[in-house]
Each structure stands twice: as C-alpha cells, then as structure tokens.
C-alpha cells in the first residue's frame, strides 16, 4: 500500500443533513479514480470489507474559486493554508470542500492532491475537484479499465463560496499550534529555526521536492534539514529525475540534507528515535499537514507549516524566509 | 439505544480533541479484556486542562481518583467535539466511564461516525450553545422520541436536532447489527 493514494474526484451529491444511505462502495486499486474520498474508522473499514457498503451523511458543499495565473512563488500549500486560515480549522466541519477556478485547473495532479488532502484540516469530510483532461490522462496512465466521469449538479446548493485572485496572494505559513493560525510569510520572516522538514503526503511528493530543489540546488542548508519521500515510488523517482545533470536525490544530499526512507516520518511524531522527530523546544518549518502541540513528537516544539518553496528558502538561511527572496 | 436518557451533566468546552478525550499513550490497553478496558474509563477526559474540567467551575475530575466509572451520564460540549486523530478508543473510553449521550454544538465527523458505528454512545447536536447554560452536576433528561433535553435542575428545556437515519443504526446496537438486520451479513 502506498501512502499517497489520494484520488482527486468530483462532487456528485446534493447537500443536506441527516441523510443516510448504505451505499455500494467501489473499492478501486491503486491508481484508479474514486469520485469521492473521505476518512473512515475501523468499524467502517470492516463493514466495507465484509459487505462493500458504507453509510454516509451527505455533506453540504463549500466552494473555493481560485482565479488568475499562479505566480512561481506560490504552491497549492499556500492556497489551502489560506483557505484554512479564512474559515478556521473547524470551519468546514462535515462539509465537502470543492476547489475550482483557472488557477486550480492549471495545477498538476500532485498539486491538486495537496488541496484536496488538506480539506480535513478545516474539518472537511472531503476535498473535491471536478475532473478535467489532466484527470483523465492521470487515470489512463494508470489503468486500461473504462471509467465514467461524474460531475456536480448544475443547481447544487452551496453554503459558502469564496473567490481568490491568486495574483494578489502571498506565500503563507500556519504558525504554532493550529493549521488555521495563518500569517503571511513576511509577518514571520526572520523567525529563528532549529530544523526544516520536507515530507508527508502533502509535502513529500516528487513535485514538492522538485520545487524545493529549485532553491536548494548548489546551496548548503544552515539548519538540520530532513527529506522524507512520501512513498517508495517518490523515493525511486528522486534518484532518476535529473536536475542539471544531478539526480534530485543528490541535490539534497549535496546541500547537506538528511535523507530518510519513504514513510510518514516525523509528521505524526512517533517513537523517540523517529527520523526527523522534534525534541524539546525546537522550532521547525515543515511541509507537513498539522501543527498541533506535540504533533511532531515534542509537546514543547513549535511547528510552522509552509510550502516546499518556503521551507527550502528557510532551510538555507536558518530563519523563516520569503521564497521570493530565494527565487530571483 | 434507549429513548430516554437521564443523569447528571459534565460540561466541557470547544474543540475537545481525541488526545484530550483519551491520550494516545493509553491506547496500548485491550478494549475487550474486562480489567484492562477499565483503564479507558479511568483516563477518559483526563487530558483536558484542569480549568476546563467540569465547566463552569473547572477543576472537577470526570472520574474520581482510581475509579473507572464516572458519576456523570451526559456530556455537554461546545463545537467540533472529537476533532483530531481518528480513534474508536475515544467514544469507547466515554462509554466505559458511563457516558450514554454527548450533546455538542457540532462534531468532528470521524468521532461522530465511530460513536454510531460501534454503538458506543448517542451523539446529539444541540440547536443552541448549551455550554453556557448547563452546569456540571445539573440533572438532565433527554427524550429522543421528541428530541428534547430538559435541565431538571433549572427547569429549562432545549430542542435537539433529530438523530435522523442514524437512529436506526443506534437502535440496532451498531452498524454490524444494522447490516445483519438489513440482510447484508448472513447470520
């Protein structure tokens, strides 16, 4: 099982509370597209494995529209941290969070996964993007099976709609100790760091490392910097993807980063000897998903969440740094 | 699931996450062993900061020292109850302590699902914020047939959101019993 099997999909349910259906669950293998993806508990998993059924409470929909051409210093992580900061870490509780607009459709499939994956950090039931040609290509590159795309209802009711002009947005971080504690990177730039961390399902994909490599290539990190691929597939691809004649893997090695095995790593803390885990009152900037107290292993640690670009720029200077300074 | 639930209230605040309900270090204990499972009751709600334990007063332990059963039957909470990591141990620990129903302004969805699926407790939504109206120790009566909560101590009555279709799962006992009754699982 890969860690990164999040499948962006599309909305196909009308809003409404207290609705329950024992519906058929179509269990796809890795690489197929599910139209709807949401976290479940142990009993749910057992029932699905035994009967192929699950009950759902139909979520209401919130829509976030991102328009404009995404500047090179912004990533999907900046967009989703902006949304979470706007509606709060419980602002989307039990809702479907739909992302749309030209800036979303310009994103790659991996970047879209960062958006949909982190809907839960605003309490969302699921994150969803209507499929387009990129989605179909992604599916076709992984399966020969036929599939039928599902689209939202024209007249579906929204409980919230927000529009953003991405050309006016700036890189953001989530300050300790909540994912909705958002600040513009300029507000916190200069904050002294003990560690930098590149990894997790939303920050350890191939394109996340490619983005960080733009800044880190040929430079040397100033603080302990941990690189943890989110899957063995990513780990292998880092060794075969070349950047100016050097493998992506070696870009980080040459910069003095500490390289980990494919895993969730220190995103969720773990035992005391976990690779990259926080100790004591360390301050870290990280591409992971959550920054609650103790999340990365130490109750006293302070975690700043940011995009791979911002984390890379900060790793080089040892203080939180605006990636716009490093991308010149 | 009973249609009528009565008992004393224990009141907590907003965004009580699953680590406050049952700290992760306790998850090593068996949920089925009759002695080990008591540990979940003893530790339930133990990681809520003491000023938030038993509002509005604070510093009221949910379970007495060494006891796994609480004197409280109904938990009153604010918004986003049960957020954080998904674990069935969270509603389970409240069940072991004797909680029959939680009445919150809103739930993190996996806590809600886990409560219903395993039939651990009845998760109810209040229409108004009850954290400021009900005090820890108040005598309460919940009538699920009409979706009301009565504070016997003050005489006030509040409407709850109807359980809707999840009531069928809770009435069956848990989602597996529900599936059996629906013919999805052979006997």
GROMACS .gro file of C-alpha atoms in nm:
model
  515
    1UNK     CA    1   0.000   0.000   0.000
    2UNK     CA    2   0.131   0.343  -0.088
    3UNK     CA    3   0.090   0.632   0.148
    4UNK     CA    4  -0.006   0.864  -0.131
    5UNK     CA    5  -0.312   0.722  -0.297
    6UNK     CA    6  -0.532   1.026  -0.252
    7UNK     CA    7  -0.751   1.050  -0.557
    8UNK     CA    8  -0.896   1.386  -0.657
    9UNK     CA    9  -1.251   1.345  -0.776
   10UNK     CA   10  -1.568   1.537  -0.824
   11UNK     CA   11  -1.882   1.627  -0.645
   12UNK     CA   12  -2.194   1.431  -0.715
   13UNK     CA   13  -2.402   1.469  -0.403
   14UNK     CA   14  -2.656   1.730  -0.314
   15UNK     CA   15  -2.620   1.895   0.023
   16UNK     CA   16  -2.842   1.809   0.316
   17UNK     CA   17  -2.806   1.687   0.671
   18UNK     CA   18  -2.913   1.370   0.844
   19UNK     CA   19  -2.922   1.167   0.528
   20UNK     CA   20  -2.800   0.813   0.548
   21UNK     CA   21  -2.775   0.551   0.282
   22UNK     CA   22  -2.599   0.221   0.289
   23UNK     CA   23  -2.441   0.273  -0.049
   24UNK     CA   24  -2.220   0.049  -0.252
   25UNK     CA   25  -1.855   0.124  -0.217
   26UNK     CA   26  -1.647   0.068  -0.523
   27UNK     CA   27  -1.305  -0.028  -0.397
   28UNK     CA   28  -1.050   0.069  -0.657
   29UNK     CA   29  -0.693  -0.049  -0.667
   30UNK     CA   30  -0.409   0.197  -0.651
   31UNK     CA   31  -0.412   0.449  -0.930
   32UNK     CA   32  -0.780   0.440  -1.012
   33UNK     CA   33  -1.005   0.737  -0.960
   34UNK     CA   34  -1.267   0.743  -0.687
   35UNK     CA   35  -1.532   1.008  -0.725
   36UNK     CA   36  -1.546   1.063  -0.352
   37UNK     CA   37  -1.278   1.011  -0.089
   38UNK     CA   38  -1.320   1.051   0.286
   39UNK     CA   39  -1.159   0.916   0.603
   40UNK     CA   40  -1.323   0.624   0.787
   41UNK     CA   41  -1.284   0.439   1.117
   42UNK     CA   42  -1.211   0.074   1.200
   43UNK     CA   43  -1.576  -0.041   1.204
   44UNK     CA   44  -1.643   0.132   0.873
   45UNK     CA   45  -1.343  -0.042   0.720
   46UNK     CA   46  -1.458  -0.381   0.849
   47UNK     CA   47  -1.810  -0.334   0.716
   48UNK     CA   48  -1.680  -0.226   0.376
   49UNK     CA   49  -1.450  -0.527   0.353
   50UNK     CA   50  -1.731  -0.762   0.455
   51UNK     CA   51  -2.024  -0.617   0.262
   52UNK     CA   52  -1.899  -0.349   0.023
   53UNK     CA   53  -2.132  -0.097   0.190
   54UNK     CA   54  -2.093   0.222   0.390
   55UNK     CA   55  -2.342   0.473   0.526
   56UNK     CA   56  -2.286   0.838   0.453
   57UNK     CA   57  -2.427   1.159   0.582
   58UNK     CA   58  -2.449   1.374   0.274
   59UNK     CA   59  -2.223   1.675   0.317
   60UNK     CA   60  -2.310   2.032   0.235
   61UNK     CA   61  -2.075   2.197  -0.013
   62UNK     CA   62  -1.838   2.490   0.023
   63UNK     CA   63  -1.674   2.617  -0.295
   64UNK     CA   64  -1.338   2.791  -0.322
   65UNK     CA   65  -1.263   2.956  -0.654
   66UNK     CA   66  -0.903   3.047  -0.740
   67UNK     CA   67  -0.865   3.266  -1.047
   68UNK     CA   68  -0.559   3.405  -1.222
   69UNK     CA   69  -0.217   3.275  -1.318
   70UNK     CA   70  -0.035   3.123  -1.023
   71UNK     CA   71   0.289   3.315  -0.956
   72UNK     CA   72   0.604   3.096  -0.940
   73UNK     CA   73   0.647   3.160  -0.566
   74UNK     CA   74   0.305   3.015  -0.473
   75UNK     CA   75   0.210   2.649  -0.438
   76UNK     CA   76  -0.109   2.458  -0.359
   77UNK     CA   77   0.002   2.454   0.008
   78UNK     CA   78  -0.026   2.835   0.012
   79UNK     CA   79  -0.377   2.816  -0.131
   80UNK     CA   80  -0.506   2.557   0.116
   81UNK     CA   81  -0.342   2.722   0.420
   82UNK     CA   82  -0.511   3.045   0.310
   83UNK     CA   83  -0.849   2.870   0.297
   84UNK     CA   84  -0.799   2.703   0.637
   85UNK     CA   85  -0.693   3.037   0.784
   86UNK     CA   86  -1.006   3.200   0.642
   87UNK     CA   87  -1.269   2.950   0.756
   88UNK     CA   88  -1.092   2.809   1.064
   89UNK     CA   89  -0.980   2.455   1.143
   90UNK     CA   90  -1.342   2.359   1.215
   91UNK     CA   91  -1.497   2.595   0.957
   92UNK     CA   92  -1.565   2.315   0.711
   93UNK     CA   93  -1.681   2.050   0.958
   94UNK     CA   94  -1.866   1.769   0.779
   95UNK     CA   95  -1.870   1.966   0.453
   96UNK     CA   96  -1.744   1.885   0.106
   97UNK     CA   97  -1.484   2.145   0.009
   98UNK     CA   98  -1.482   2.197  -0.365
   99UNK     CA   99  -1.191   2.370  -0.537
  100UNK     CA  100  -1.227   2.526  -0.877
  101UNK     CA  101  -1.117   2.817  -1.097
  102UNK     CA  102  -0.848   2.861  -1.360
  103UNK     CA  103  -0.563   2.854  -1.106
  104UNK     CA  104  -0.682   2.516  -0.974
  105UNK     CA  105  -0.710   2.365  -1.321
  106UNK     CA  106  -0.360   2.495  -1.404
  107UNK     CA  107  -0.228   2.285  -1.112
  108UNK     CA  108  -0.078   1.942  -1.172
  109UNK     CA  109  -0.248   1.633  -1.029
  110UNK     CA  110   0.006   1.619  -0.744
  111UNK     CA  111  -0.057   1.981  -0.650
  112UNK     CA  112  -0.433   1.922  -0.662
  113UNK     CA  113  -0.381   1.637  -0.413
  114UNK     CA  114  -0.231   1.885  -0.168
  115UNK     CA  115  -0.552   2.089  -0.191
  116UNK     CA  116  -0.798   1.801  -0.157
  117UNK     CA  117  -0.593   1.613   0.105
  118UNK     CA  118  -0.585   1.908   0.344
  119UNK     CA  119  -0.961   1.974   0.336
  120UNK     CA  120  -0.972   1.770   0.659
  121UNK     CA  121  -0.751   2.031   0.828
  122UNK     CA  122  -1.054   2.261   0.805
  123UNK     CA  123  -1.278   1.981   0.938
  124UNK     CA  124  -1.395   1.886   0.588
  125UNK     CA  125  -1.538   1.549   0.502
  126UNK     CA  126  -1.366   1.551   0.167
  127UNK     CA  127  -1.189   1.777  -0.080
  128UNK     CA  128  -1.306   1.760  -0.436
  129UNK     CA  129  -1.213   1.893  -0.781
  130UNK     CA  130  -1.424   1.825  -1.090
  131UNK     CA  131  -1.229   1.616  -1.340
  132UNK     CA  132  -1.070   1.764  -1.650
  133UNK     CA  133  -0.843   1.633  -1.925
  134UNK     CA  134  -0.548   1.620  -1.682
  135UNK     CA  135  -0.753   1.394  -1.454
  136UNK     CA  136  -0.839   1.164  -1.742
  137UNK     CA  137  -0.474   1.145  -1.853
  138UNK     CA  138  -0.374   1.062  -1.498
  139UNK     CA  139  -0.625   0.778  -1.484
  140UNK     CA  140  -0.543   0.647  -1.831
  141UNK     CA  141  -0.172   0.637  -1.748
  142UNK     CA  142  -0.255   0.400  -1.463
  143UNK     CA  143  -0.529   0.176  -1.593
  144UNK     CA  144  -0.684   0.041  -1.909
  145UNK     CA  145  -1.018  -0.004  -1.736
  146UNK     CA  146  -1.304   0.206  -1.863
  147UNK     CA  147  -1.445   0.474  -1.635
  148UNK     CA  148  -1.720   0.728  -1.632
  149UNK     CA  149  -1.655   1.079  -1.500
  150UNK     CA  150  -1.900   1.226  -1.251
  151UNK     CA  151  -1.981   1.596  -1.238
  152UNK     CA  152  -2.160   1.817  -0.990
  153UNK     CA  153  -2.523   1.914  -1.027
  154UNK     CA  154  -2.573   2.248  -1.203
  155UNK     CA  155  -2.819   2.359  -0.936
  156UNK     CA  156  -2.639   2.220  -0.632
  157UNK     CA  157  -2.669   2.447  -0.330
  158UNK     CA  158  -2.359   2.595  -0.169
  159UNK     CA  159  -2.341   2.703   0.193
  160UNK     CA  160  -2.029   2.911   0.125
  161UNK     CA  161  -1.849   3.037  -0.183
  162UNK     CA  162  -1.524   3.230  -0.175
  163UNK     CA  163  -1.321   3.368  -0.462
  164UNK     CA  164  -0.949   3.441  -0.462
  165UNK     CA  165  -0.727   3.622  -0.711
  166UNK     CA  166  -0.404   3.425  -0.683
  167UNK     CA  167  -0.202   3.704  -0.843
  168UNK     CA  168  -0.266   3.908  -0.526
  169UNK     CA  169  -0.179   3.630  -0.279
  170UNK     CA  170   0.149   3.590  -0.096
  171UNK     CA  171   0.323   3.284   0.046
  172UNK     CA  172   0.174   3.195   0.385
  173UNK     CA  173   0.264   2.988   0.688
  174UNK     CA  174   0.049   2.836   0.963
  175UNK     CA  175   0.203   2.942   1.293
  176UNK     CA  176   0.204   2.718   1.601
  177UNK     CA  177  -0.016   2.549   1.717
  178UNK     CA  178  -0.306   2.528   1.474
  179UNK     CA  179  -0.330   2.487   1.095
  180UNK     CA  180  -0.563   2.790   1.082
  181UNK     CA  181  -0.317   3.020   1.260
  182UNK     CA  182  -0.218   3.175   0.929
  183UNK     CA  183   0.031   3.453   0.869
  184UNK     CA  184   0.185   3.600   0.557
  185UNK     CA  185   0.545   3.483   0.532
  186UNK     CA  186   0.664   3.843   0.562
  187UNK     CA  187   0.499   3.870   0.906
  188UNK     CA  188   0.714   3.589   1.047
  189UNK     CA  189   1.027   3.615   0.833
  190UNK     CA  190   1.341   3.615   1.046
  191UNK     CA  191   1.198   3.365   1.298
  192UNK     CA  192   1.494   3.152   1.408
  193UNK     CA  193   1.472   2.782   1.323
  194UNK     CA  194   1.628   2.464   1.460
  195UNK     CA  195   1.507   2.231   1.187
  196UNK     CA  196   1.347   2.221   0.844
  197UNK     CA  197   1.138   1.925   0.726
  198UNK     CA  198   1.037   1.829   0.373
  199UNK     CA  199   0.798   1.534   0.369
  200UNK     CA  200   0.446   1.392   0.425
  201UNK     CA  201   0.155   1.312   0.192
  202UNK     CA  202   0.105   1.682   0.114
  203UNK     CA  203   0.471   1.789   0.108
  204UNK     CA  204   0.677   1.486   0.013
  205UNK     CA  205   0.567   1.417  -0.344
  206UNK     CA  206   0.804   1.431  -0.641
  207UNK     CA  207   0.693   1.780  -0.744
  208UNK     CA  208   0.733   1.904  -0.386
  209UNK     CA  209   1.098   1.802  -0.398
  210UNK     CA  210   1.139   1.945  -0.748
  211UNK     CA  211   1.007   2.277  -0.622
  212UNK     CA  212   1.238   2.276  -0.320
  213UNK     CA  213   1.532   2.178  -0.541
  214UNK     CA  214   1.491   2.497  -0.746
  215UNK     CA  215   1.605   2.685  -0.436
  216UNK     CA  216   1.834   2.432  -0.268
  217UNK     CA  217   2.035   2.325  -0.576
  218UNK     CA  218   2.404   2.418  -0.538
  219UNK     CA  219   2.349   2.570  -0.195
  220UNK     CA  220   2.405   2.447   0.157
  221UNK     CA  221   2.142   2.422   0.432
  222UNK     CA  222   2.203   2.616   0.755
  223UNK     CA  223   1.985   2.403   0.985
  224UNK     CA  224   1.923   2.028   1.014
  225UNK     CA  225   1.701   1.961   0.713
  226UNK     CA  226   1.515   1.633   0.677
  227UNK     CA  227   1.395   1.495   0.345
  228UNK     CA  228   1.133   1.216   0.368
  229UNK     CA  229   0.973   1.088   0.045
  230UNK     CA  230   0.606   1.007   0.089
  231UNK     CA  231   0.628   0.676  -0.097
  232UNK     CA  232   0.886   0.432  -0.233
  233UNK     CA  233   0.775   0.541  -0.581
  234UNK     CA  234   0.870   0.900  -0.500
  235UNK     CA  235   1.196   0.784  -0.343
  236UNK     CA  236   1.291   0.593  -0.658
  237UNK     CA  237   1.185   0.876  -0.887
  238UNK     CA  238   1.410   1.117  -0.694
  239UNK     CA  239   1.709   0.905  -0.795
  240UNK     CA  240   1.620   0.902  -1.164
  241UNK     CA  241   1.489   1.257  -1.204
  242UNK     CA  242   1.779   1.474  -1.313
  243UNK     CA  243   1.829   1.843  -1.237
  244UNK     CA  244   2.115   1.990  -1.444
  245UNK     CA  245   2.288   1.653  -1.461
  246UNK     CA  246   2.245   1.574  -1.090
  247UNK     CA  247   1.976   1.348  -0.952
  248UNK     CA  248   1.707   1.515  -0.744
  249UNK     CA  249   1.817   1.292  -0.455
  250UNK     CA  250   2.178   1.415  -0.482
  251UNK     CA  251   2.068   1.778  -0.498
  252UNK     CA  252   1.953   1.738  -0.138
  253UNK     CA  253   2.249   1.521  -0.035
  254UNK     CA  254   2.493   1.776  -0.176
  255UNK     CA  255   2.317   2.055   0.010
  256UNK     CA  256   2.374   1.871   0.340
  257UNK     CA  257   2.017   1.745   0.393
  258UNK     CA  258   1.949   1.428   0.590
  259UNK     CA  259   1.774   1.174   0.372
  260UNK     CA  260   1.506   0.942   0.510
  261UNK     CA  261   1.333   0.628   0.393
  262UNK     CA  262   0.989   0.664   0.236
  263UNK     CA  263   0.744   0.695   0.524
  264UNK     CA  264   0.519   0.929   0.720
  265UNK     CA  265   0.839   1.011   0.911
  266UNK     CA  266   0.802   1.265   1.189
  267UNK     CA  267   0.476   1.415   1.059
  268UNK     CA  268   0.293   1.242   1.344
  269UNK     CA  269   0.576   1.230   1.597
  270UNK     CA  270   0.628   0.865   1.667
  271UNK     CA  271   0.884   0.690   1.889
  272UNK     CA  272   1.172   0.897   2.023
  273UNK     CA  273   1.417   0.773   1.758
  274UNK     CA  274   1.187   0.857   1.463
  275UNK     CA  275   1.377   1.022   1.177
  276UNK     CA  276   1.345   1.399   1.194
  277UNK     CA  277   1.131   1.397   1.510
  278UNK     CA  278   1.119   1.714   1.722
  279UNK     CA  279   1.300   1.710   2.054
  280UNK     CA  280   1.243   1.960   2.338
  281UNK     CA  281   1.150   2.315   2.245
  282UNK     CA  282   1.281   2.309   1.889
  283UNK     CA  283   1.137   2.535   1.621
  284UNK     CA  284   1.073   2.375   1.281
  285UNK     CA  285   0.935   2.480   0.945
  286UNK     CA  286   0.767   2.187   0.778
  287UNK     CA  287   0.572   2.088   0.466
  288UNK     CA  288   0.352   1.851   0.674
  289UNK     CA  289  -0.021   1.882   0.740
  290UNK     CA  290  -0.071   1.959   1.109
  291UNK     CA  291   0.100   2.163   1.378
  292UNK     CA  292  -0.096   2.085   1.695
  293UNK     CA  293   0.108   2.074   2.019
  294UNK     CA  294   0.312   1.755   2.025
  295UNK     CA  295   0.222   1.661   1.669
  296UNK     CA  296   0.583   1.611   1.555
  297UNK     CA  297   0.689   1.437   1.876
  298UNK     CA  298   0.760   1.705   2.135
  299UNK     CA  299   0.491   1.894   2.328
  300UNK     CA  300   0.728   2.191   2.363
  301UNK     CA  301   0.819   2.217   1.994
  302UNK     CA  302   0.687   2.493   1.767
  303UNK     CA  303   0.583   2.391   1.416
  304UNK     CA  304   0.539   2.632   1.126
  305UNK     CA  305   0.365   2.481   0.821
  306UNK     CA  306   0.461   2.612   0.478
  307UNK     CA  307   0.509   2.523   0.112
  308UNK     CA  308   0.817   2.333  -0.008
  309UNK     CA  309   0.945   2.659  -0.161
  310UNK     CA  310   0.920   2.847   0.168
  311UNK     CA  311   1.070   2.557   0.365
  312UNK     CA  312   1.362   2.533   0.118
  313UNK     CA  313   1.433   2.906   0.134
  314UNK     CA  314   1.418   2.893   0.514
  315UNK     CA  315   1.647   2.587   0.534
  316UNK     CA  316   1.918   2.781   0.351
  317UNK     CA  317   1.905   3.084   0.579
  318UNK     CA  318   1.819   2.920   0.914
  319UNK     CA  319   1.532   3.165   0.966
  320UNK     CA  320   1.185   3.176   0.811
  321UNK     CA  321   1.242   3.327   0.467
  322UNK     CA  322   1.017   3.455   0.191
  323UNK     CA  323   1.075   3.226  -0.110
  324UNK     CA  324   1.054   3.533  -0.335
  325UNK     CA  325   1.398   3.631  -0.199
  326UNK     CA  326   1.545   3.294  -0.299
  327UNK     CA  327   1.379   3.259  -0.640
  328UNK     CA  328   1.544   3.561  -0.805
  329UNK     CA  329  -3.040   0.274   2.237
  330UNK     CA  330  -3.286   0.398   2.494
  331UNK     CA  331  -3.534   0.670   2.404
  332UNK     CA  332  -3.499   0.822   2.747
  333UNK     CA  333  -3.161   0.906   2.897
  334UNK     CA  334  -3.126   1.078   3.232
  335UNK     CA  335  -2.845   1.162   3.466
  336UNK     CA  336  -2.602   1.431   3.569
  337UNK     CA  337  -2.419   1.658   3.326
  338UNK     CA  338  -2.047   1.702   3.281
  339UNK     CA  339  -1.966   2.014   3.080
  340UNK     CA  340  -1.658   2.078   2.863
  341UNK     CA  341  -1.562   2.346   2.609
  342UNK     CA  342  -1.488   2.372   2.235
  343UNK     CA  343  -1.266   2.160   2.010
  344UNK     CA  344  -1.201   1.886   2.264
  345UNK     CA  345  -0.978   1.662   2.054
  346UNK     CA  346  -0.935   1.286   2.079
  347UNK     CA  347  -0.600   1.328   2.256
  348UNK     CA  348  -0.780   1.513   2.536
  349UNK     CA  349  -1.056   1.250   2.543
  350UNK     CA  350  -0.809   0.962   2.567
  351UNK     CA  351  -0.435   1.042   2.541
  352UNK     CA  352  -0.255   0.826   2.282
  353UNK     CA  353  -0.021   0.673   2.540
  354UNK     CA  354  -0.319   0.477   2.681
  355UNK     CA  355  -0.404   0.302   2.356
  356UNK     CA  356  -0.188   0.001   2.448
  357UNK     CA  357  -0.465  -0.140   2.670
  358UNK     CA  358  -0.706  -0.406   2.547
  359UNK     CA  359  -1.060  -0.289   2.474
  360UNK     CA  360  -1.202  -0.638   2.539
  361UNK     CA  361  -1.017  -0.759   2.848
  362UNK     CA  362  -1.258  -0.690   3.140
  363UNK     CA  363  -0.986  -0.549   3.365
  364UNK     CA  364  -0.775  -0.365   3.107
  365UNK     CA  365  -1.073  -0.191   2.949
  366UNK     CA  366  -1.139  -0.014   3.282
  367UNK     CA  367  -0.822   0.183   3.217
  368UNK     CA  368  -1.005   0.369   2.939
  369UNK     CA  369  -1.271   0.484   3.185
  370UNK     CA  370  -1.011   0.594   3.440
  371UNK     CA  371  -0.827   0.805   3.180
  372UNK     CA  372  -1.130   0.943   2.993
  373UNK     CA  373  -1.115   1.322   2.950
  374UNK     CA  374  -0.803   1.324   3.169
  375UNK     CA  375  -0.600   1.541   2.932
  376UNK     CA  376  -0.841   1.835   2.934
  377UNK     CA  377  -0.656   2.120   3.111
  378UNK     CA  378  -0.785   2.128   3.471
  379UNK     CA  379  -0.951   2.470   3.434
  380UNK     CA  380  -1.166   2.320   3.157
  381UNK     CA  381  -1.268   2.010   3.352
  382UNK     CA  382  -1.633   2.040   3.457
  383UNK     CA  383  -1.746   2.386   3.343
  384UNK     CA  384  -1.828   2.647   3.453
  385UNK     CA  385  -1.639   2.569   3.772
  386UNK     CA  386  -1.330   2.386   3.645
  387UNK     CA  387  -1.105   2.150   3.840
  388UNK     CA  388  -1.380   1.886   3.866
  389UNK     CA  389  -1.233   1.547   3.772
  390UNK     CA  390  -1.455   1.345   3.537
  391UNK     CA  391  -1.382   1.024   3.729
  392UNK     CA  392  -1.281   1.010   4.094
  393UNK     CA  393  -0.922   0.902   4.168
  394UNK     CA  394  -0.882   0.532   4.084
  395UNK     CA  395  -1.243   0.491   3.961
  396UNK     CA  396  -1.324   0.388   3.606
  397UNK     CA  397  -1.689   0.486   3.626
  398UNK     CA  398  -1.795   0.847   3.636
  399UNK     CA  399  -2.091   0.986   3.832
  400UNK     CA  400  -2.188   1.176   3.514
  401UNK     CA  401  -2.407   1.025   3.239
  402UNK     CA  402  -2.445   1.304   2.983
  403UNK     CA  403  -2.155   1.501   2.838
  404UNK     CA  404  -2.228   1.859   2.726
  405UNK     CA  405  -1.974   2.005   2.484
  406UNK     CA  406  -1.918   2.303   2.255
  407UNK     CA  407  -1.830   2.293   1.888
  408UNK     CA  408  -1.606   2.049   1.696
  409UNK     CA  409  -1.616   1.779   1.965
  410UNK     CA  410  -1.384   1.486   1.896
  411UNK     CA  411  -1.155   1.655   1.644
  412UNK     CA  412  -0.803   1.528   1.586
  413UNK     CA  413  -0.678   1.178   1.521
  414UNK     CA  414  -0.938   0.916   1.438
  415UNK     CA  415  -0.963   0.650   1.707
  416UNK     CA  416  -1.255   0.441   1.827
  417UNK     CA  417  -1.097   0.443   2.172
  418UNK     CA  418  -1.227   0.798   2.220
  419UNK     CA  419  -1.603   0.726   2.231
  420UNK     CA  420  -1.519   0.386   2.386
  421UNK     CA  421  -1.347   0.548   2.684
  422UNK     CA  422  -1.656   0.764   2.744
  423UNK     CA  423  -1.876   0.452   2.726
  424UNK     CA  424  -1.660   0.270   2.983
  425UNK     CA  425  -1.689   0.573   3.211
  426UNK     CA  426  -2.069   0.551   3.184
  427UNK     CA  427  -2.149   0.829   2.937
  428UNK     CA  428  -2.467   0.741   2.744
  429UNK     CA  429  -2.503   1.054   2.533
  430UNK     CA  430  -2.294   1.351   2.424
  431UNK     CA  431  -2.474   1.674   2.338
  432UNK     CA  432  -2.244   1.904   2.140
  433UNK     CA  433  -2.288   2.203   1.912
  434UNK     CA  434  -2.103   2.013   1.640
  435UNK     CA  435  -1.877   1.710   1.592
  436UNK     CA  436  -1.566   1.622   1.404
  437UNK     CA  437  -1.711   1.366   1.168
  438UNK     CA  438  -1.495   1.064   1.246
  439UNK     CA  439  -1.580   1.086   1.618
  440UNK     CA  440  -1.946   1.102   1.517
  441UNK     CA  441  -1.914   0.800   1.286
  442UNK     CA  442  -1.716   0.597   1.539
  443UNK     CA  443  -1.979   0.666   1.808
  444UNK     CA  444  -2.260   0.549   1.582
  445UNK     CA  445  -2.087   0.258   1.408
  446UNK     CA  446  -1.978   0.083   1.724
  447UNK     CA  447  -2.288   0.196   1.914
  448UNK     CA  448  -2.072   0.336   2.194
  449UNK     CA  449  -2.289   0.637   2.272
  450UNK     CA  450  -2.556   0.864   2.125
  451UNK     CA  451  -2.404   1.177   1.963
  452UNK     CA  452  -2.663   1.453   1.972
  453UNK     CA  453  -2.646   1.807   1.835
  454UNK     CA  454  -2.787   2.099   2.028
  455UNK     CA  455  -2.950   2.389   1.845
  456UNK     CA  456  -2.809   2.644   2.085
  457UNK     CA  457  -2.483   2.660   2.275
  458UNK     CA  458  -2.550   2.467   2.597
  459UNK     CA  459  -2.201   2.503   2.746
  460UNK     CA  460  -2.302   2.843   2.889
  461UNK     CA  461  -2.647   2.730   3.004
  462UNK     CA  462  -2.586   2.395   3.174
  463UNK     CA  463  -2.359   2.350   3.475
  464UNK     CA  464  -2.164   2.040   3.564
  465UNK     CA  465  -2.376   1.839   3.806
  466UNK     CA  466  -2.714   1.958   3.674
  467UNK     CA  467  -2.975   1.681   3.645
  468UNK     CA  468  -3.074   1.630   3.281
  469UNK     CA  469  -3.336   1.430   3.092
  470UNK     CA  470  -3.311   1.355   2.719
  471UNK     CA  471  -3.621   1.235   2.537
  472UNK     CA  472  -3.513   1.108   2.195
  473UNK     CA  473  -3.872   1.048   2.081
  474UNK     CA  474  -3.926   1.425   2.070
  475UNK     CA  475  -3.558   1.534   2.054
  476UNK     CA  476  -3.558   1.742   2.370
  477UNK     CA  477  -3.319   1.796   2.656
  478UNK     CA  478  -3.463   1.909   2.988
  479UNK     CA  479  -3.248   2.060   3.261
  480UNK     CA  480  -3.437   1.933   3.568
  481UNK     CA  481  -3.219   2.146   3.797
  482UNK     CA  482  -3.320   2.476   3.630
  483UNK     CA  483  -3.645   2.370   3.464
  484UNK     CA  484  -3.527   2.485   3.119
  485UNK     CA  485  -3.589   2.275   2.810
  486UNK     CA  486  -3.397   2.275   2.482
  487UNK     CA  487  -3.462   2.132   2.138
  488UNK     CA  488  -3.204   1.896   1.987
  489UNK     CA  489  -3.154   1.815   1.620
  490UNK     CA  490  -3.331   1.486   1.543
  491UNK     CA  491  -3.091   1.195   1.502
  492UNK     CA  492  -3.236   1.122   1.162
  493UNK     CA  493  -3.145   0.798   0.992
  494UNK     CA  494  -2.851   0.716   1.219
  495UNK     CA  495  -3.110   0.637   1.489
  496UNK     CA  496  -3.173   0.309   1.304
  497UNK     CA  497  -2.809   0.207   1.344
  498UNK     CA  498  -2.805   0.306   1.712
  499UNK     CA  499  -3.134   0.120   1.772
  500UNK     CA  500  -2.989  -0.193   1.611
  501UNK     CA  501  -2.692  -0.164   1.851
  502UNK     CA  502  -2.414  -0.100   1.599
  503UNK     CA  503  -2.354  -0.089   1.226
  504UNK     CA  504  -2.288  -0.465   1.206
  505UNK     CA  505  -2.622  -0.549   1.374
  506UNK     CA  506  -2.787  -0.298   1.145
  507UNK     CA  507  -2.630  -0.469   0.842
  508UNK     CA  508  -2.741  -0.811   0.972
  509UNK     CA  509  -3.097  -0.692   1.012
  510UNK     CA  510  -3.085  -0.545   0.661
  511UNK     CA  511  -2.975  -0.885   0.531
  512UNK     CA  512  -2.628  -0.767   0.427
  513UNK     CA  513  -2.446  -1.005   0.659
  514UNK     CA  514  -2.566  -1.366   0.679
  515UNK     CA  515  -2.640  -1.491   1.035
   0.00000   0.00000   0.00000
